[in-house]
Amino acid sequence: MAKLVVVGAGAMGLAAAYHAGKAGHDVVVVEASDTPGGMAAHFDFGGVSLERFYHFVCKTDYPTFELMAELGMSDRLQWVDTTMGLFNEGKLHRWGDPIALLRFPELSLLDKFRYGIFAAICVRRNQWAAIESKSAKTWLLRWCGQKVYDRLWRSLLDYKFYEYADGISAAWIWTRIRRIGRSRSSIMQERLGYIDGGSMALVDSLVQAIERQGNRVQLNSPTVKITTENGRVTGVDTPASHLDADFVISTVPTPYVSAMIPDLPAEWKARYESIANIGVICVIYKLRQSVSPHFWVNISEKDVEIPGVIEFSNLRDFGKDHILYVPYYMPISHEKFTWPDQSLVDESFRCLQMVNSKLTRDDVIDIKVARLRHGQPICEPGFAAKIPPIQTPIRGLQVADTCYYYPEDRGIAESVRLGRALAESIGVVHE
Ligand SMILES: Cc1cc2nc3c(=O)[nH]c(=O)nc-3n(C[C@H](O)[C@H](O)[C@H](O)COP(=O)(O)OP(=O)(O)OC[C@H]3O[C@@H](n4cnc5c(N)ncnc54)[C@H](O)[C@@H]3O)c2cc1C
């Protein structure tokens, strides 16, 4: 059996290592951070173990369910009837079902009809080739019209993608609408899930399974170089040691790849480098009172540069505490990405007070600010053709990250599905 090094202990790397271990390979996972889990990792929030970035499960996350069943933890999946809100023109509206759409006062009946038809078709649609070369803006304008775009979509796109907002792929937006749209118990009722104990319960269970296979996850071990000889991968250098390998799977964000694999041909490096990412900052609140009854509130309000707030405790119960995430997505070149935590807290708290005017600073129990430089790949029209093949020209070396399952958005289910496929390709596709 082969010696495999997996770079990155996020969901994809751990799933790859677990499945490779099942096939009998000798596996080491090397992770730069002091904790496994990548984007799904937790932190200690005053005694509560919580994701640094909000995570929920949808009814179509089948690869997650399959993996959890294998790990004997299916009973840890919990499902909750959730609702969505929309804050617009100074008012909080219920959102996300046909009655809420009909009651929304800011659109004409014709606009509501167009939007309703659009949403219903998105949820049923399975083909994406016809919209892959279109921008989300053009596609949304054609289906829903200018008023719906301005009212419902513009701020979501502008305050997530900034200068990239007009050039996001329609296929990518469609998979997001479809994933949420299919996570319902009826046309009127959204139903979302979470893992009891959070995403870390799955991460910990994977790490334990890998260790039971006799393999290991090595933390605090950034890969500084993937080494090669005569066109074949030979191993991985970390600051502390060199690990020999017959096969290497890299799952780190593509912007890191060129520097980590200096022996790649220049045209391959250029392809990885051309994939841009935006960063994400989450301001996480523990509050004494709830902000709204909704899990997710979209914000479409003039001069508010926050696309939405997530009241996580309306999904997962935290006793008497209310947990909220205020996400800021933006290119890391944006000046706000370097704002001190306090400025982000001040701005995001004003936004929470706008949604619930009764909220005061006395309601705040704790606050944490989490930052990630590569939080979301930017998938423009035609992105499918831009993704380099998983198998690199270096024999034995596979490279993938969350943009490889485009048009699906980044998600644990897709990462574990691709991680498994990477493991199953060892010795098949590249020999
Ligand atoms: C704000 C936010 C909200 C999200 N919400 C959801 C959600 O609700 N539901 C859902 O399913 N998914 C959600 N996701 C997405 C989900 O977290 C990811 O799709 C998934 O965790 C990605 O796993 P991965 O292993 O592919 O990548 P990552 O988690 O990025 O893992 C890559 C790993 O590589 C490590 N690494 C980087 N460089 C090196 C190096 N040189 N050497 C060694 N290791 C290195 C990193 O530290 C990291 O641990 C969310 C993500 C974010 C950011």
Short mmCIF file of C-alpha atoms in Angstrom, two decimals, residues 5 28-30 216 218-227 234-244:
data_model
loop_
_atom_site.label_atom_id
_atom_site.label_comp_id
_atom_site.label_asym_id
_atom_site.label_seq_id
_atom_site.Cartn_x
_atom_site.Cartn_y
_atom_site.Cartn_z
CA VAL A 5 0.38 12.84 2.67
CA VAL A 28 -0.37 11.50 7.37
CA VAL A 29 -2.47 14.69 7.32
CA VAL A 30 -0.43 17.87 7.80
CA ARG A 216 -2.24 10.49 12.02
CA GLN A 218 -0.20 16.39 12.47
CA LEU A 219 -1.19 19.90 13.61
CA ASN A 220 1.02 23.04 13.61
CA SER A 221 2.68 21.64 10.48
CA PRO A 222 2.37 24.04 7.56
CA THR A 223 3.56 22.52 4.31
CA VAL A 224 6.24 24.84 3.03
CA LYS A 225 7.05 22.78 -0.07
CA ILE A 226 5.73 19.77 -1.94
CA THR A 227 8.85 18.07 -3.29
CA THR A 234 8.31 12.64 -3.44
CA GLY A 235 6.93 14.20 -0.28
CA VAL A 236 6.20 17.26 1.79
CA ASP A 237 8.46 19.65 3.69
CA THR A 238 7.20 21.19 6.92
CA PRO A 239 9.38 23.54 9.04
CA ALA A 240 10.15 20.60 11.36
CA SER A 241 10.69 17.69 8.97
CA HIS A 242 10.37 16.07 5.55
CA LEU A 243 7.65 13.46 5.04
CA ASP A 244 8.24 10.95 2.24
#
